[in-house]
Short mmCIF file of C-alpha atoms in Angstrom, two decimals:
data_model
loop_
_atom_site.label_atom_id
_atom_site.label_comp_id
_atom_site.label_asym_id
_atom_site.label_seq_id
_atom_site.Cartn_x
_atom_site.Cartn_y
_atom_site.Cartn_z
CA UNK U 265 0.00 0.00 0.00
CA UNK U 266 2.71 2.67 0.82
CA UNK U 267 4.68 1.35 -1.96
CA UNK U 268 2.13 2.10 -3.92
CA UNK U 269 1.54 5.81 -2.72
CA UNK U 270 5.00 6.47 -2.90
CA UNK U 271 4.86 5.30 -6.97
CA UNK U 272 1.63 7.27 -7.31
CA UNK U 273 3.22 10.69 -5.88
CA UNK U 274 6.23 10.30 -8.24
CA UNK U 275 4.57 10.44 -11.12
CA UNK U 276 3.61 13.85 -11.08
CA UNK U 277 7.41 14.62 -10.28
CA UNK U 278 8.42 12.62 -13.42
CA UNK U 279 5.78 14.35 -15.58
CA UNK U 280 7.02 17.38 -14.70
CA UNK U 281 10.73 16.55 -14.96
CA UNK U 282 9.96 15.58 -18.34
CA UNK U 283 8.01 18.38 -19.27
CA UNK U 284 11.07 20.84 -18.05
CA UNK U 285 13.76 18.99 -20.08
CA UNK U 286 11.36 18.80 -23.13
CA UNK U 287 11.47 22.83 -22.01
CA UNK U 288 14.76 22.91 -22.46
CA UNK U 289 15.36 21.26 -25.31
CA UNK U 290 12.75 23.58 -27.59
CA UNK U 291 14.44 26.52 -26.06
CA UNK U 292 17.87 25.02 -27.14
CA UNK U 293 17.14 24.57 -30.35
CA UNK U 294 15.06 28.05 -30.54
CA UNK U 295 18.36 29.85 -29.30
CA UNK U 296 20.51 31.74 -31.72
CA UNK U 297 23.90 29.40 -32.54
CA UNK U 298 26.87 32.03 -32.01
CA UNK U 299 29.36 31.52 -35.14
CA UNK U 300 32.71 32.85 -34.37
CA UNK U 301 34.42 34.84 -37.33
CA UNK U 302 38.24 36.05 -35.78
CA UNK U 303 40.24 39.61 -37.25
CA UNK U 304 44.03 40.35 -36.77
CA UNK U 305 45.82 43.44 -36.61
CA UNK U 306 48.16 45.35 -35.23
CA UNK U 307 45.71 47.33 -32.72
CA UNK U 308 48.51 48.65 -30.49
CA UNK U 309 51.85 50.05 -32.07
CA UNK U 310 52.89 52.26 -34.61
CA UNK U 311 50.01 51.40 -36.69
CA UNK U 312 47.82 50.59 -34.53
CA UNK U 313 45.21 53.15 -36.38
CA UNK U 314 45.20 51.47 -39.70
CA UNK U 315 44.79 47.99 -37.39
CA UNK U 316 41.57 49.45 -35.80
CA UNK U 317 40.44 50.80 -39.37
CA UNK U 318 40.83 46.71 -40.40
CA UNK U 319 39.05 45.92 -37.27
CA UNK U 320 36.50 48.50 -37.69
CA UNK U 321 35.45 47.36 -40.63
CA UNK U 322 34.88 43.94 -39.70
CA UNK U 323 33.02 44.77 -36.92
CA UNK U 324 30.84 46.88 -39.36
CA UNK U 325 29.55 43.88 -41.57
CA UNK U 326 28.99 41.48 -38.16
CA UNK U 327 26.68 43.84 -36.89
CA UNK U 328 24.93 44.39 -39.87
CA UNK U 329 24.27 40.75 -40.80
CA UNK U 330 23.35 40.30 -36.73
CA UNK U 331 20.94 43.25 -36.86
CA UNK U 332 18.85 41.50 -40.25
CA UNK U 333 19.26 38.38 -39.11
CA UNK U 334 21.54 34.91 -40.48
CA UNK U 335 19.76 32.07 -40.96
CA UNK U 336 22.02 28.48 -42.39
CA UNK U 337 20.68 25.01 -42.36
CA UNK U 338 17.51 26.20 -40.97
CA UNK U 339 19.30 27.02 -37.56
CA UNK U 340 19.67 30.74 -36.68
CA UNK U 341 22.80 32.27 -36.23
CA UNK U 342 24.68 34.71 -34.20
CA UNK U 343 28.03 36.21 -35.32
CA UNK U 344 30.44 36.93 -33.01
CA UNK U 345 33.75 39.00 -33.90
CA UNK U 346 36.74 37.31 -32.08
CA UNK U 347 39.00 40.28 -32.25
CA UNK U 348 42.64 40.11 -31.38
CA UNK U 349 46.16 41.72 -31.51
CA UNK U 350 48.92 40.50 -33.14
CA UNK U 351 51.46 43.95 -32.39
CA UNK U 352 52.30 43.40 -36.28
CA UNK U 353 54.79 40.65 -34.98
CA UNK U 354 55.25 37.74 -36.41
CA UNK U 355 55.55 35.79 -33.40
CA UNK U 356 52.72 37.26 -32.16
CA UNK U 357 50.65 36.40 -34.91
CA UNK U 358 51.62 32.93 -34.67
CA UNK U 359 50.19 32.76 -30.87
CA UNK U 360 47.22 34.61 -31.43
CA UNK U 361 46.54 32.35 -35.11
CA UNK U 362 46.54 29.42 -32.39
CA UNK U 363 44.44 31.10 -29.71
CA UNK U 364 41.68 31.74 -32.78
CA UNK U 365 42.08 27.85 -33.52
CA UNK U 366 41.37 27.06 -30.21
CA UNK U 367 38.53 29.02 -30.03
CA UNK U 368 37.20 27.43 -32.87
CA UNK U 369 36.79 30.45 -34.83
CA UNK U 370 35.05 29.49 -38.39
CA UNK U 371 37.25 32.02 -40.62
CA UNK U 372 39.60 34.73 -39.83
CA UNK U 373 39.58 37.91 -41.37
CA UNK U 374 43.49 38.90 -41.01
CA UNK U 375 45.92 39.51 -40.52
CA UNK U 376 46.80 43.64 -41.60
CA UNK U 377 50.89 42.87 -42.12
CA UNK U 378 52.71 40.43 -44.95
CA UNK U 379 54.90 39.59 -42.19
CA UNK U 380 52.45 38.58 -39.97
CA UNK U 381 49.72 37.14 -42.45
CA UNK U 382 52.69 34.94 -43.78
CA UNK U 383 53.72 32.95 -40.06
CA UNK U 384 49.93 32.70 -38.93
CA UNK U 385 49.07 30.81 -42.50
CA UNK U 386 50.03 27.56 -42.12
CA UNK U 387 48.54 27.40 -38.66
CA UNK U 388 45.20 28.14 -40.25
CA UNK U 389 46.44 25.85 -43.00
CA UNK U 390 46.65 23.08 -40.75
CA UNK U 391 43.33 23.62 -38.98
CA UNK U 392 41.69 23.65 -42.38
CA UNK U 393 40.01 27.21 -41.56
CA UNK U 394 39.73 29.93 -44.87
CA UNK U 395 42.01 32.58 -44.14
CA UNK U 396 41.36 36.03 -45.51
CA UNK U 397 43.81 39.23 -45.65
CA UNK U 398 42.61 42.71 -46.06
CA UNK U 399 45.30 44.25 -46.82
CA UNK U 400 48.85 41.44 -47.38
CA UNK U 401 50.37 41.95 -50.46
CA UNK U 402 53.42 40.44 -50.60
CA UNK U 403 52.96 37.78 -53.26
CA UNK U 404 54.71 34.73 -50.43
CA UNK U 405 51.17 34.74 -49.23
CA UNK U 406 49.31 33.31 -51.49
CA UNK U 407 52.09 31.05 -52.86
CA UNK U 408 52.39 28.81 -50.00
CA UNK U 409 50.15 26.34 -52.16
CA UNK U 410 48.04 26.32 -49.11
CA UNK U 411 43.93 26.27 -49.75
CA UNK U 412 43.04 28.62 -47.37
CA UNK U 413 44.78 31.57 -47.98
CA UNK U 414 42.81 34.42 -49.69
CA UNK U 415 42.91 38.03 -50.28
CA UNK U 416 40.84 41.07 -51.60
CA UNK U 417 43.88 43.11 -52.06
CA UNK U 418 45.87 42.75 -55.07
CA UNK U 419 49.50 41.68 -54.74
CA UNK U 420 52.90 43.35 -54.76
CA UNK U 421 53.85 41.49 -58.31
CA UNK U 422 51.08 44.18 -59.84
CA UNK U 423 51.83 46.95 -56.92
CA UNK U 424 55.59 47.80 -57.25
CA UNK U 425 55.64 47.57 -61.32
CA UNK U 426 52.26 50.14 -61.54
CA UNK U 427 53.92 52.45 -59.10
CA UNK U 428 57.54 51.82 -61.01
CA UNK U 429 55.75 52.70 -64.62
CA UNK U 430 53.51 55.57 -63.11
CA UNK U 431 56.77 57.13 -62.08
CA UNK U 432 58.65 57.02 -65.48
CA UNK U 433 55.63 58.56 -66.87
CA UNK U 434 56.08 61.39 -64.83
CA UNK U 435 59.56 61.88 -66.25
CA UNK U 436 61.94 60.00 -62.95
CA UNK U 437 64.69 58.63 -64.65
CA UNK U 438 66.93 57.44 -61.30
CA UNK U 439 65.66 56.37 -58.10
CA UNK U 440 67.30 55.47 -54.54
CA UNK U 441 65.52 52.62 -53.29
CA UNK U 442 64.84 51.80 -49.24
CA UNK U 443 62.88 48.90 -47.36
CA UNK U 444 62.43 48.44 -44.03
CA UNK U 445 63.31 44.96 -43.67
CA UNK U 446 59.52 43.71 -42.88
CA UNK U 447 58.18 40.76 -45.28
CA UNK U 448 55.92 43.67 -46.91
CA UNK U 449 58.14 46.76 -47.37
CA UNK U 450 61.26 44.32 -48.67
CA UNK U 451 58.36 43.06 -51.00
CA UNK U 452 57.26 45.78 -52.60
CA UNK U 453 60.60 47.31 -52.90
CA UNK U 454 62.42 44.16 -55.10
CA UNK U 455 58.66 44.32 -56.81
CA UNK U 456 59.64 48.02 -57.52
CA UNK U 457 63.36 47.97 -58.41
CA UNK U 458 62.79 45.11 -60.83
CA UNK U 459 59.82 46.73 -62.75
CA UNK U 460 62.18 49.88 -62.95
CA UNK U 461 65.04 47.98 -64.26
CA UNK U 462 63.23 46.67 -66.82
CA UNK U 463 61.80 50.16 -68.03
CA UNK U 464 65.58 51.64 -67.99
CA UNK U 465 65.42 53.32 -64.51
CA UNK U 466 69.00 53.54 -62.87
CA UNK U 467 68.71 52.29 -59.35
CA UNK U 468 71.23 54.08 -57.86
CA UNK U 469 71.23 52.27 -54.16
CA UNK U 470 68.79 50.00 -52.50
CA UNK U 471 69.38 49.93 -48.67
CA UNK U 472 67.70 48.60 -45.67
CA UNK U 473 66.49 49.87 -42.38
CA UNK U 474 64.24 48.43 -39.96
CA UNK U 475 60.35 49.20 -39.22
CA UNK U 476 60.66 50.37 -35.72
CA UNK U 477 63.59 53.42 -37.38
CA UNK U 478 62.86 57.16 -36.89
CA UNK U 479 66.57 58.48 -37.97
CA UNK U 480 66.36 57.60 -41.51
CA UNK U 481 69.60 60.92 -41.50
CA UNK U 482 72.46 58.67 -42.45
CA UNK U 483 70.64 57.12 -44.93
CA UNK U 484 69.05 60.13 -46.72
CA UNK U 485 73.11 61.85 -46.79
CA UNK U 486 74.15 59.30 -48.44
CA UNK U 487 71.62 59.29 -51.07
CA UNK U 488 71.74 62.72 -51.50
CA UNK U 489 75.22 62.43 -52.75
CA UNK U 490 73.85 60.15 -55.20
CA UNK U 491 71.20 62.66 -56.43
CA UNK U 492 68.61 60.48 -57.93
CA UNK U 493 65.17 61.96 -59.37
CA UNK U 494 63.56 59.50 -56.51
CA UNK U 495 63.83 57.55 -53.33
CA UNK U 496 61.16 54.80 -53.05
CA UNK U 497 60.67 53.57 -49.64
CA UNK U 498 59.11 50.24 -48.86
CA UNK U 499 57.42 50.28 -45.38
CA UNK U 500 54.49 51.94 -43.72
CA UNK U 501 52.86 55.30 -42.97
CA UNK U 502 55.05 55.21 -38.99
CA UNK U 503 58.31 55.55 -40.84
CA UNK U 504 57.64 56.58 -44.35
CA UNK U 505 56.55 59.95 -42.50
CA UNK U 506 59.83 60.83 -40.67
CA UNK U 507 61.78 60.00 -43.78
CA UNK U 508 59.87 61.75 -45.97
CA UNK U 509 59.78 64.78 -43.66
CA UNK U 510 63.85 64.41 -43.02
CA UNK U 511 64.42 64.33 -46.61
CA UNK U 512 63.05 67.59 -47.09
CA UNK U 513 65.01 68.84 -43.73
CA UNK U 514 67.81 67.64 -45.77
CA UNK U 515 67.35 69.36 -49.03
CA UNK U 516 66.66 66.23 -51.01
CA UNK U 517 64.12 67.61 -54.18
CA UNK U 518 64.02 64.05 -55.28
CA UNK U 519 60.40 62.41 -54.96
CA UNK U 520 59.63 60.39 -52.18
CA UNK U 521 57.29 56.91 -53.98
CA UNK U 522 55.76 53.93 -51.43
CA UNK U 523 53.06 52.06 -51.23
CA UNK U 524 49.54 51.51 -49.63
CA UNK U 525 51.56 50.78 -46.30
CA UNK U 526 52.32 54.78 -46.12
CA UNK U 527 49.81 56.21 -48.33
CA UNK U 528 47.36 57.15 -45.71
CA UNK U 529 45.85 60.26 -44.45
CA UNK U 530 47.76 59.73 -41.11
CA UNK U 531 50.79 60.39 -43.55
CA UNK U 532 50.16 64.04 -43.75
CA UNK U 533 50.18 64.58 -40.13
CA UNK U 534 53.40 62.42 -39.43
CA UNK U 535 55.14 64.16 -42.63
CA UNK U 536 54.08 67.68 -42.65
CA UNK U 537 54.30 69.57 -45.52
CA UNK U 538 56.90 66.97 -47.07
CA UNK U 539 53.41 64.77 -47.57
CA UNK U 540 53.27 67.18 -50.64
CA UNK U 541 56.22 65.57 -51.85
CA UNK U 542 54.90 62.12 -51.88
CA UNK U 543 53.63 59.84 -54.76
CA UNK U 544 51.96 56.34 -53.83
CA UNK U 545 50.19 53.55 -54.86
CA UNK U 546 47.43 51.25 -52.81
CA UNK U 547 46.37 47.54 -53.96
CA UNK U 548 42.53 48.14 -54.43
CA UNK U 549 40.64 50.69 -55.88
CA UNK U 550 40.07 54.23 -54.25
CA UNK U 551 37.26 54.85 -51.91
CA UNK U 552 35.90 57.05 -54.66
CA UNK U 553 36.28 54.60 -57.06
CA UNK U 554 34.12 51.65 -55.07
CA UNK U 555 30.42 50.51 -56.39
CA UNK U 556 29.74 50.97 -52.97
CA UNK U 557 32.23 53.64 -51.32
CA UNK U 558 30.25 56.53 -50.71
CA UNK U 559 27.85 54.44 -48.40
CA UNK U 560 29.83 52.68 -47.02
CA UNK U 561 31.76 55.69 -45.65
CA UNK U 562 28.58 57.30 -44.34
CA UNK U 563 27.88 54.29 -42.46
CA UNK U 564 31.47 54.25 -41.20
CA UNK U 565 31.42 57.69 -40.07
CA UNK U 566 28.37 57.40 -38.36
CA UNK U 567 29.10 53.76 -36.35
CA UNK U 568 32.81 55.01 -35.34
CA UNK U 569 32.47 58.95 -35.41
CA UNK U 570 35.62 58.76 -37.12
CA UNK U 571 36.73 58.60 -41.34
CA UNK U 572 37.92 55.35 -42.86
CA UNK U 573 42.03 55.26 -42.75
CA UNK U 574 41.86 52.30 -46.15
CA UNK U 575 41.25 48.88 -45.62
CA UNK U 576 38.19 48.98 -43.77
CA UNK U 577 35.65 48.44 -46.95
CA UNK U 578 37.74 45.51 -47.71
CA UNK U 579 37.97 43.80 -44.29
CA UNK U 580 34.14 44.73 -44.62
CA UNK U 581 33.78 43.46 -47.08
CA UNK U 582 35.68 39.82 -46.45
CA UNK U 583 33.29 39.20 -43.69
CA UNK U 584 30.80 38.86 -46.15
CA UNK U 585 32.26 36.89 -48.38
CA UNK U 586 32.59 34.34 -45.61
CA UNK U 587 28.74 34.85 -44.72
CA UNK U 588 28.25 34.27 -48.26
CA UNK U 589 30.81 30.93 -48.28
CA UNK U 590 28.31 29.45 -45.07
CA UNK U 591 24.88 30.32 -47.35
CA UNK U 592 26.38 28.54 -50.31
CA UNK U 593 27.14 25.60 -48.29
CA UNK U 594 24.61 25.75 -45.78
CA UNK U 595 27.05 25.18 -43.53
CA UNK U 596 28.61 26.92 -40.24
CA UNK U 597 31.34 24.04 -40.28
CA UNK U 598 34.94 25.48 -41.41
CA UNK U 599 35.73 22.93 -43.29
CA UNK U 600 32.54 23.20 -45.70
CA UNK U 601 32.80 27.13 -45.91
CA UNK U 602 36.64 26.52 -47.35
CA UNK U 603 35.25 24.34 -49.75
CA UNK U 604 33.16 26.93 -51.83
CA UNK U 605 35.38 29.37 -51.16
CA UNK U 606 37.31 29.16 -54.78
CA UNK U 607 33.64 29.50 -56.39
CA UNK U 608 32.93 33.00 -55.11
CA UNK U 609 31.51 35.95 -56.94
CA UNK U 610 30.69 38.35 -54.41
CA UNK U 611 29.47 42.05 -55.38
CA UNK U 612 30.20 44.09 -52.49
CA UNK U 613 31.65 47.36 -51.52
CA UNK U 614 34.80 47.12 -53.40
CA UNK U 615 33.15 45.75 -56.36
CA UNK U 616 32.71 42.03 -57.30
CA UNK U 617 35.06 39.58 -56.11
CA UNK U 618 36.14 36.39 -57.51
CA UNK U 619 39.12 34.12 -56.56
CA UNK U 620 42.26 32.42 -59.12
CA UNK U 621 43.00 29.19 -58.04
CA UNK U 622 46.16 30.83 -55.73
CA UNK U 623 43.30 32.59 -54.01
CA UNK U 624 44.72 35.99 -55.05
CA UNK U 625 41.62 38.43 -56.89
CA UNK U 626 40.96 37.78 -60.23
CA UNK U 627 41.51 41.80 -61.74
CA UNK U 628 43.29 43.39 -59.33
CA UNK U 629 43.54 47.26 -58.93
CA UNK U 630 46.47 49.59 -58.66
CA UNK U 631 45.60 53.36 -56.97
CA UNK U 632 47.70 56.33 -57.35
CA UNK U 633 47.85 58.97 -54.71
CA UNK U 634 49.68 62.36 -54.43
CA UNK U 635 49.25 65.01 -51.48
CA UNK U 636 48.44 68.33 -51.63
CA UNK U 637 48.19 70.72 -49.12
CA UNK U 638 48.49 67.84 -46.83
CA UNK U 639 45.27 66.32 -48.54
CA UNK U 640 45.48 62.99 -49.94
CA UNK U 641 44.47 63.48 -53.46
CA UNK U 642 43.67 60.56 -55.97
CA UNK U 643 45.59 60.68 -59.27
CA UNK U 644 44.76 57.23 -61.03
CA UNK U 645 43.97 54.24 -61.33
CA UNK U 646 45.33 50.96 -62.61
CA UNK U 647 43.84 47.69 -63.74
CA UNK U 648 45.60 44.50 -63.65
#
């Protein structure tokens, strides 16, 4: 008899045991599944403002897509940006390409540098997870024969020969050459002197410095004795500034020609009125010059309160293209997104996007930039 009482008063405990885990599991499977998507740059350092542009830009598209809503495989999904620093170090990268792995991040949008891009590949390589760069352009990158690496940049191989045959057309016969050392600026700089070489420019001198330099004085004597009609300078907007502006301390009149690592408006502050001096190329087409520029930059300005430095539209951008990757394959799982990757056509901010088998951009785009009155001031543009 108690027995039986005891059974009888249980089952009303069971039933509604049952009924909370059956609870449960409808609310688990109503819940939002949070997709991780990781971006690296440099957010502290010398550049650490065109490493919060890349960043920025990211961030941009993941709140958009969270805001209307991702739905793959029928499951709803929540993106999460797993931002981190890499210092633009290589070593750096390589620990913080792991700590993304272990947090099982789905795709990385990074990292900013060549030098640090390069390192943190064949970690992503190895986890099978689609890596794609903003902004790395030396050519190593994508020639790893890795299938993960991508980029929406084009390459130094097209960057250093525009910028060589843009200058010749504005009558530079002789050119000092300069890198500082990094995987990018020595890039772009043997990209450069070749292209130059081959259209009858006399490289004078082609010297090296490092990217943490501010006394670029010994240097700049030297090649002032040489008197060339240029001094390219492979590196970014932290040091291209002080040599530019030390040049012109100096006395040099020759022109002062880099790429998209120091043509930025930042350049113009760091420089001064030697920014007027400067001729420089970017790998991707000018803000102007984007299907979707001028609202993108309106949105920009009115999420960060701040303009758009250059790479954020194609960091935007990329996250897409990886939101696009999961649609086509109905799939959150990293290895399924890589696999459609090489079958994208994407039209986005920069324009439409679609892949070569190396995973560089199809028709890549060379900018030209001058300054005036400290005003970065487009010039042209170059198709590849």
């Amino acid at each position: 008899m108690e027995r039986n009482i005891a059974v009888k008063l249980c089952k009303p405990v069971l039933t509604g045991a049952v009924a909370t885990l059956a609870f449960a599991a409808a609310a688990s499977a109503m819940a939002d599944q949070v997709v991780k998507i990781g971006s690296v740059e440099p957010t502290t350092g010398g550049i650490a403002h065109l490493g919060k542009d890349n960043e920025n830009g990211a961030r941009l598209a993941v709140e958009e897509i969270n805001a209307k809503g991702l739905t793959i495989g029928g499951q709803k999904i929540t993106l999460q940006l797993d931002a981190q620093d890499d210092g633009a170090d290589p070593r750096q990268a390589t620990q913080v390409a792991q700590k993304l792995v272990d947090n099982k991040v789905v795709a990385v949008i990074g990292h900013l540098n060549s030098g640090t891009s390069i390192p943190a590949s064949k970690i992503y390589s190895d986890a099978g997870i689609v890596q794609i760069s903003p902004s790395a352009t030396n050519p190593t990158y994508t020639l790893q024969g890795f299938k993960t690496t991508y980029r929406v940049v084009a390459t130094d191989a097209q960057q250093g020969p525009a910028l060589a045959s843009y200058a010749q057309s504005k009558g530079i016969k002789s050119v000092a050459v300069v890198d500082d050392s990094t995987a990018y600026g020595q890039g772009l700089a043997n990209e450069f002197e070749k292209k130059a070489k081959a259209l009858g420019l006399k490289v004078v001198s082609h010297d090296a410095t490092n990217d943490k330099a501010v006394d670029f004085r010994a240097i700049l004597t030297k090649i002032k004795g040489e008197n060339p009609d240029a001094i390219m300078y492979g590196g970014m907007d932290a040091t291209g500034g002080p040599l530019a502006k030390q040049a012109k301390q100096l006395g040099l009149r020759a022109k002062v020609l880099s790429g998209d690592g120091v043509c930025t408006d930042q350049l113009a502050e760091l420089a001064g009125p030697a920014a007027d001096n400067v001729l420089c190329s970017q790998a991707g087409a000018a803000l102007e010059k984007m299907p979707g520029g001028a609202a993108f930059q309106a949105k920009y300005q009115k999420r960060f309160n701040q303009g758009i430095k250059f790479d954020a539209p194609f960091a935007y951008d990329a996250v897409y293209i990886v939101v696009d990757a999961m649609k086509r394959a109905n799939s959150t799982d990293a290895a399924k997104i890589l696999a459609v990757m090489p079958s994208t056509k994407y039209d986005g901010v920069i324009g439409t996007t679609t892949f070569d088998p190396k995973g560089d951009l199809t028709h890549g785009i060379i900018s030209i930039y001058g300054y005036k009155s400290g005003k970065k001031t487009f010039l042209d543009q170059v198709k590849m």
